[in-house]
Coordinates of C-alpha atoms in Angstrom, one line a residue:
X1 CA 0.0 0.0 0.0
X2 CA 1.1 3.5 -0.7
X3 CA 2.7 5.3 2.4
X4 CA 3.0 8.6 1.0
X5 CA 1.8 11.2 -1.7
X6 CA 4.8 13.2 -3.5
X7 CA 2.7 16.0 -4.4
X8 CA 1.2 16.0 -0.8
X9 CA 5.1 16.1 0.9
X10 CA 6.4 19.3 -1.2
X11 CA 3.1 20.9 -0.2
X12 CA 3.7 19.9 3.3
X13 CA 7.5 20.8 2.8
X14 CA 6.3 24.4 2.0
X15 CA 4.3 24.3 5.1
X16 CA 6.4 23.6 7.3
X17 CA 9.0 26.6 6.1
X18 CA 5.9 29.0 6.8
X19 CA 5.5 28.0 10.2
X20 CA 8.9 28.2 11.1
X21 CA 10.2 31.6 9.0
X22 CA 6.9 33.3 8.7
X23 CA 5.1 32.2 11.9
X24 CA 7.9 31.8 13.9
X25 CA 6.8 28.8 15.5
X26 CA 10.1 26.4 16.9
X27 CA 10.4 22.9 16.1
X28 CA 8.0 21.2 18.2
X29 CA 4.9 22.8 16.8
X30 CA 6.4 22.1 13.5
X31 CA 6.9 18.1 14.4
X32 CA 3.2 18.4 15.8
X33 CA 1.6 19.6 12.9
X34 CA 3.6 16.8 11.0
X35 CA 2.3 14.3 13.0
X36 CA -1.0 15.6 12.5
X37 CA -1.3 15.7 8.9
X38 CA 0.7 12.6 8.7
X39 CA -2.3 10.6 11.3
X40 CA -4.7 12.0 8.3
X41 CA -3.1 11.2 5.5
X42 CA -2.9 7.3 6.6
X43 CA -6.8 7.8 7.5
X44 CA -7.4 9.0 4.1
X45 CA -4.7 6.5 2.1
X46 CA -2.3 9.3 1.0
X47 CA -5.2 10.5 -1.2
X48 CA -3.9 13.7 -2.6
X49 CA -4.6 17.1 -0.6
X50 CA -6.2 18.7 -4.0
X51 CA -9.4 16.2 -3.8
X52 CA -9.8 17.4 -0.1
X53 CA -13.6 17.6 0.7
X54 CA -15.1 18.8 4.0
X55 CA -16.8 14.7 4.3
X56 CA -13.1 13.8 4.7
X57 CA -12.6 16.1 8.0
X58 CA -15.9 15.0 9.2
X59 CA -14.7 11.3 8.8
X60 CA -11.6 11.6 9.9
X61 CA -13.1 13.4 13.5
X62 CA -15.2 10.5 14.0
X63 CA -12.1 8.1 13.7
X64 CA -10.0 10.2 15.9
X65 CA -12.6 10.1 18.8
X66 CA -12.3 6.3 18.4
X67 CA -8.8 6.2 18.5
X68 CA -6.5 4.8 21.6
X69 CA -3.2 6.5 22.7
X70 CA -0.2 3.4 22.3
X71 CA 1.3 4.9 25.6
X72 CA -1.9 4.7 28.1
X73 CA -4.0 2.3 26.1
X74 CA -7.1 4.6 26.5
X75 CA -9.1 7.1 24.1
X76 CA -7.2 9.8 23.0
X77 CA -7.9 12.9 25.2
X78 CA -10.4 15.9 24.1
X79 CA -7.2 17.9 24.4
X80 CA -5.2 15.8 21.8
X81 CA -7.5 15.8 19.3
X82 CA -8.7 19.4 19.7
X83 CA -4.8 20.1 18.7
X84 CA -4.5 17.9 16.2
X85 CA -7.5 19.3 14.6
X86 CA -6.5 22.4 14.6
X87 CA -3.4 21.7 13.2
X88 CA -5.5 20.4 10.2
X89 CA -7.6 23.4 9.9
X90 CA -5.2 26.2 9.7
X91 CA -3.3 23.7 7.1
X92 CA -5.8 23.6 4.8
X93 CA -7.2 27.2 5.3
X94 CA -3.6 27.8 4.2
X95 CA -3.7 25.2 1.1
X96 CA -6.8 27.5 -0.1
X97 CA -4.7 30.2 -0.3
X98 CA -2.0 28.0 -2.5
X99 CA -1.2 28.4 -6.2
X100 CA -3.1 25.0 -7.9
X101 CA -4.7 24.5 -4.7
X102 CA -7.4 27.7 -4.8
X103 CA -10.4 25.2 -5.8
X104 CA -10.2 23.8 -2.3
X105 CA -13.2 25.9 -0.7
X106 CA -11.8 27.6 3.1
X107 CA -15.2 26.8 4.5
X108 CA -14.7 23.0 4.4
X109 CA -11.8 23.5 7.0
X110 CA -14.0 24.5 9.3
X111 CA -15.2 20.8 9.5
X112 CA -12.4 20.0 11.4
X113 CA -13.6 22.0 14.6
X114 CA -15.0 19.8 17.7
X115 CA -17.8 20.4 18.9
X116 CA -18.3 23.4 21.6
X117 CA -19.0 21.0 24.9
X118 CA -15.7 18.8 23.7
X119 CA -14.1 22.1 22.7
X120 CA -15.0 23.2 25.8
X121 CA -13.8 19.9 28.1
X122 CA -10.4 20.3 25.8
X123 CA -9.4 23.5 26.4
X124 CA -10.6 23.6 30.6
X125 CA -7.7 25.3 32.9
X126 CA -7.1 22.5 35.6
X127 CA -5.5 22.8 38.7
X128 CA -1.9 21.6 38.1
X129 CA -0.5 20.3 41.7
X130 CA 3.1 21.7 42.7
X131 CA 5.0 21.0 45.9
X132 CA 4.6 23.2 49.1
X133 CA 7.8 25.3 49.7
X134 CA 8.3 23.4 52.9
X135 CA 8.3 20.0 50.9
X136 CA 10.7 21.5 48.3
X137 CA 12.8 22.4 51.6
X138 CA 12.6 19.3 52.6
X139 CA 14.1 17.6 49.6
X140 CA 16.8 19.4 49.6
X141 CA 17.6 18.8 52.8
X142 CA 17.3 15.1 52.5
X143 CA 19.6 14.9 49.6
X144 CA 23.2 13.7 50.0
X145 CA 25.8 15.9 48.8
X146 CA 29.2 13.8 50.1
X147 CA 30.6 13.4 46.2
X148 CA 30.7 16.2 43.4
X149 CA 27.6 14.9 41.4
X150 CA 25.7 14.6 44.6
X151 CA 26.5 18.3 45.1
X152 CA 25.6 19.4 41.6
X153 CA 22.0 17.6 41.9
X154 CA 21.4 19.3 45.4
X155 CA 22.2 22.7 44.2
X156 CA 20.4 22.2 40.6
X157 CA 17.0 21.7 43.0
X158 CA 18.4 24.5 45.0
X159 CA 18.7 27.2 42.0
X160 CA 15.7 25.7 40.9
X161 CA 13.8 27.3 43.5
X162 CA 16.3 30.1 44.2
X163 CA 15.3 31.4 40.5
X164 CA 12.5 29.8 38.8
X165 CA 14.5 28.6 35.7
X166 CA 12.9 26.8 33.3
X167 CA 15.0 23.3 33.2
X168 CA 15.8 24.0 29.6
X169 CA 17.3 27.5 30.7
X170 CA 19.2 25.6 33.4
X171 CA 20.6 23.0 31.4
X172 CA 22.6 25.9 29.4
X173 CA 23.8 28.4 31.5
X174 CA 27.0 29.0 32.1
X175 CA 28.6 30.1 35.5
X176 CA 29.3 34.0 33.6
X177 CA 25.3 34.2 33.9
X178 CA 25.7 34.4 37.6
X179 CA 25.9 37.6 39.7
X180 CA 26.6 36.6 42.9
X181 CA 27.2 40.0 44.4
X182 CA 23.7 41.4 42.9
X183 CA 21.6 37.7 43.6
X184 CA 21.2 37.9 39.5
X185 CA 20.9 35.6 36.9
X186 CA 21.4 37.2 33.1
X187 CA 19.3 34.7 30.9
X188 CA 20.5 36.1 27.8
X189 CA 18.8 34.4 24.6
X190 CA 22.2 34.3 22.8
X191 CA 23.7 31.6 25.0
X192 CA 20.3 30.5 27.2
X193 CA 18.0 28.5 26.2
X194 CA 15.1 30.5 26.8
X195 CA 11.5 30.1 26.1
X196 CA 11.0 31.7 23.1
X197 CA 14.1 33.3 23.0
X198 CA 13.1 35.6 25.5
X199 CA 16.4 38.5 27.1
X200 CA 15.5 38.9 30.8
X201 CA 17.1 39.0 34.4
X202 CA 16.3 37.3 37.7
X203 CA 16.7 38.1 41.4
X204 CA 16.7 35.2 43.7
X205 CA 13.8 34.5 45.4
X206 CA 13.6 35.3 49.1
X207 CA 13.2 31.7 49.7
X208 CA 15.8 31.3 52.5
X209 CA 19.3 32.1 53.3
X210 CA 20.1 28.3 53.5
X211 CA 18.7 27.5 50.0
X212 CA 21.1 30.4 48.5
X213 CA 23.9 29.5 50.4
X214 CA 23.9 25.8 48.6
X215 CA 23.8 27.0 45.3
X216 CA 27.1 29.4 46.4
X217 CA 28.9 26.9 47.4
X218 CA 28.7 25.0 44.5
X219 CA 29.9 28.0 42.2
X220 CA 32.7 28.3 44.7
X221 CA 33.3 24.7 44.5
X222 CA 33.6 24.9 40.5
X223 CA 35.8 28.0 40.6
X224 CA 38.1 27.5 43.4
X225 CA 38.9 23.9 43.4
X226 CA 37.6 22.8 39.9
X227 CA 39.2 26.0 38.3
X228 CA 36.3 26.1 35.8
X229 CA 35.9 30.1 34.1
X230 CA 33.0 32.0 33.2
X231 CA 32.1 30.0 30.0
X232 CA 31.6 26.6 31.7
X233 CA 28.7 25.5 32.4
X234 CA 26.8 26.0 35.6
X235 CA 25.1 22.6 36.2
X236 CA 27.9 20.0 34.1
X237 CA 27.0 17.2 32.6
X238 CA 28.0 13.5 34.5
X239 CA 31.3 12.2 33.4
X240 CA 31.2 8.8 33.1
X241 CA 33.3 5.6 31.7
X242 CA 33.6 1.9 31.2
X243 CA 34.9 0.2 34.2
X244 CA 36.8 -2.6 35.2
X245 CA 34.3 -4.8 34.9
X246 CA 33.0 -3.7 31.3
X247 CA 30.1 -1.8 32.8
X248 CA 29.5 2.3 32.9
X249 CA 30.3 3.8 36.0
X250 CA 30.1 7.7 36.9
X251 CA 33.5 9.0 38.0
X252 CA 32.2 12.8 38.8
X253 CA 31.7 15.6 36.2
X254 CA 32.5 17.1 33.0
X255 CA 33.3 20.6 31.7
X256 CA 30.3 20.4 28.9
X257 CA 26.7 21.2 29.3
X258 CA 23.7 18.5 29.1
X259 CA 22.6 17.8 25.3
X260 CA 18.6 18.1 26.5
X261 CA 17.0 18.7 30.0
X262 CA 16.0 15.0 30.6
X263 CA 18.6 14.4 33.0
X264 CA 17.5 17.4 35.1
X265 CA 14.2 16.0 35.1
X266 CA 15.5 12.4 36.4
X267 CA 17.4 14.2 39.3
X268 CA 14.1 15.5 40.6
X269 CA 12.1 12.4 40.2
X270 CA 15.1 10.4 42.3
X271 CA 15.1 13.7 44.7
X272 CA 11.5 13.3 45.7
X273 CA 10.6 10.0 45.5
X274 CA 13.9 9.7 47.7
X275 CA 11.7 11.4 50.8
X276 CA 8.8 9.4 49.8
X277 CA 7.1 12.2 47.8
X278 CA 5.5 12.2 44.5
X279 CA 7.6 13.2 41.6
X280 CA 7.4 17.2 41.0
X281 CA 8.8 18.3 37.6
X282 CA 11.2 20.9 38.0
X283 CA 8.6 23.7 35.9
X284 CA 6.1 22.5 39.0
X285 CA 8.7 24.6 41.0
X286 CA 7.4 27.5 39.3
X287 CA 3.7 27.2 40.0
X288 CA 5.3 26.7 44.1
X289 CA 6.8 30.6 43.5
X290 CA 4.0 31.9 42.1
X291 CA 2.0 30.7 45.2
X292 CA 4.1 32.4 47.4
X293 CA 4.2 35.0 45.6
X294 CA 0.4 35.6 45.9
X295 CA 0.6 35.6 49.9
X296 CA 4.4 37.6 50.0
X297 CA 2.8 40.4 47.7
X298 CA 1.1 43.3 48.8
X299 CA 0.3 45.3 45.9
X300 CA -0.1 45.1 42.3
X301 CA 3.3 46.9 41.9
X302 CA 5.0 43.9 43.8
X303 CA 3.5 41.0 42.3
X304 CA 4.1 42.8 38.8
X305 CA 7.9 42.6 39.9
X306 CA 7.7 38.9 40.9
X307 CA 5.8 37.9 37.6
X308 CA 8.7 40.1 35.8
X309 CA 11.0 37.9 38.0
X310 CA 10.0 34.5 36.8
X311 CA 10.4 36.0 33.1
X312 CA 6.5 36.9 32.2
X313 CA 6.0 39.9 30.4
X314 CA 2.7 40.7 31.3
X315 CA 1.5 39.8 35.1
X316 CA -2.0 38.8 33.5
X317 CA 0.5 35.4 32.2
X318 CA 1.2 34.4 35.7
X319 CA -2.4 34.9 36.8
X320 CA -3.8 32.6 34.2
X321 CA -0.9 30.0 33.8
X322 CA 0.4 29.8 37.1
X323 CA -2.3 31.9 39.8
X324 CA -4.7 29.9 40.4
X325 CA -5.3 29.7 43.9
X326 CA -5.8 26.7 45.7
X327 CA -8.4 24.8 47.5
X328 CA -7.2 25.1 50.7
X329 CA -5.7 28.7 50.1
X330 CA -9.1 29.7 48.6
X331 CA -11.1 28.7 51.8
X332 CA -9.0 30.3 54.4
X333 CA -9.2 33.5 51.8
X334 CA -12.7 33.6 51.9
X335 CA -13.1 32.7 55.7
X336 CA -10.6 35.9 56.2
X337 CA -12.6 38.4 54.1
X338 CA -15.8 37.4 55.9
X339 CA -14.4 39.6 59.3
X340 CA -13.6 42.5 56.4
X341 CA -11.0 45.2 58.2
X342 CA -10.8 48.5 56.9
X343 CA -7.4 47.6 55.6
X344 CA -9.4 45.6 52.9
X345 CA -11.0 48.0 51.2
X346 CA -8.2 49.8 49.7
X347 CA -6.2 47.4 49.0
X348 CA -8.7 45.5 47.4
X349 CA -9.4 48.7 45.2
X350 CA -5.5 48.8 44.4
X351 CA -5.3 45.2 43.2
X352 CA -8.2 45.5 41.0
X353 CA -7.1 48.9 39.5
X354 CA -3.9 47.1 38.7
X355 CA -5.2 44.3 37.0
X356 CA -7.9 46.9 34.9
X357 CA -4.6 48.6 33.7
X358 CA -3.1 45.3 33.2
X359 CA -5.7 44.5 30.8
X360 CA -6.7 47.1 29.0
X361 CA -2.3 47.2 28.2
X362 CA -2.7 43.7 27.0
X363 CA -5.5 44.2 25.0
X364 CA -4.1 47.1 23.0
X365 CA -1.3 44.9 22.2
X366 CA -3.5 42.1 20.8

């Protein structure tokens, strides 16, 4: 059977350049929208994109709501297939718009939308779970730190914390990115891998003298007795060799950075599952800032500086993404405010002034 069109892969080849150089989207929505159009092209036996007809979309829907994920075994979330519908759509509202391609009628795209209660379900803001700041504390605490990669791990959780980093960020910085005497971290886009791109500076956190102290003494542990300079990296990748008895075994560190932030990840999962805790990714970290963020600030002025501080550009991002407040917070919140003080009124007033300006800035950027 025929596993692919030739005509359909230079269209798709054309595609994908407009999304990255034009659209400016990075790789993984690119390998996404692949994967997309590849899943219907199977469905659809490589037919060619020019014969597309909106009874194709509506077929393929109905087989994608039937379909199981190979990881989990179970139906394919509302959220997967709204994306990979939508991948479809603005594909083919782009084919329209193609030289050869212009009988295709925009319209029939429009087939490929879910309905509103599964659009709805798909695109519902959940409560992501993070760890308390006292269970983050906790971990670090616990971990050992007798041999150099034992110190690294503890103060990678440590300037987790301290900073907010994403673990992509942290996986590239170099010790020059540190300013000890100023608490700063330079994530410059040139050398960082930021999220999309993005120039900015952060403070450390006030999350506790202790927690800054470990991540010191692992900068003066590479520069003093490692003699690593300002273009090694901050968090080194593990050295390791063949041993003895033809098996790897890790012999300390190395002066390169990792190749992907997967290693990161596995230091956290081992880090709190070692105290018996459930695994926290190290972007959960953020969400745990946030949170005490929202009880540290006291006006809109300072909880615009922390959302600056964890790299968002508009505070209305960390109130959507990251602010939701919690169950339990929420109750003792609303058991507070029902013995009002005068002390609530204004700043009440204050906060939602801020947030009014906040909006009406962000919706004459849109």
């Amino acid at each position: 059977m025929t596993a692919h069109n030739a005509k359909n892969e230079r269209i798709k080849r054309r595609y994908f350049a407009f999304l990255k150089e034009a659209k400016r989207h990075n790789e993984a929505t690119v390998d996404a929208t692949a994967m997309a159009l590849a899943r219907f092209e199977a469905h659809g036996r490589f037919r060619d994109f020019k014969t597309f007809h909106y009874e194709q979309a509506i077929a393929f829907k109905n087989k994608l709501a039937e379909q199981t994920s190979r990881r989990t075994g179970e139906r394919l979330s509302k959220a997967t297939s709204h994306a990979t519908l939508g991948h479809l759509k603005r594909f083919f509202v782009w084919l329209a718009g193609q030289p050869g391609y212009r009988s295709l009628r925009y319209s029939d795209a429009e087939y490929f939308n879910l309905s509103d209660k599964d659009t709805r379900v798909a695109t519902a803001r959940r409560e992501k779970s993070c760890p308390t700041l006292e269970q983050v504390k906790h971990v670090i605490s616990a971990m050992p730190h007798r041999s150099e990669v034992e110190k690294r791990n503890r103060a990678l959780v440590a300037f987790t914390l301290l900073t907010g980093a994403r673990d992509s960020a942290i996986a590239s910085l170099k010790l020059k990115h540190i300013d000890l005497t100023s608490d700063r971290v330079d994530q410059d886009a040139r050398e960082v891998n930021t999220k999309n791109s993005k120039t900015f500076a952060t403070y450390f956190f006030p999350v506790g003298d202790n927690i800054r102290e470990i991540v010191v003494d692992w900068i003066s542990y590479l520069v003093e007795q490692k003699l690593w300079g300002p273009d090694d990296p901050l968090f080194p990748a593990t050295h390791t060799v063949v041993g003895a008895s033809h098996l790897f075994q890790v012999i300390g560190i190395k002066r390169e950075h990792w190749r992907t932030a997967s290693p990161i990840r596995a230091i956290f999962r081992q880090a709190f599952e070692g105290v018996g805790l459930p695994y926290f990714n190290p972007h959960s970290l953020r969400k745990t800032l946030v949170t005490l963020g929202q009880t540290r600030c006291k006006t809109p002025e300072a909880f615009k500086a922390w959302s600056q501080n964890i790299g968002h550009e508009n505070v209305m991002t960390t109130f959507t993404s990251y602010g939701a407040v919690q169950a339990s917070r929420q109750a003792e919140i609303i058991r507070d405010l029902s013995n009002p003080t005068d002390s609530h009124v204004p700043l009440a007033q204050e906060i939602i002034a801020g947030v009014v300006r906040e909006l009406r800035g962000f919706n004459s950027r849109s």
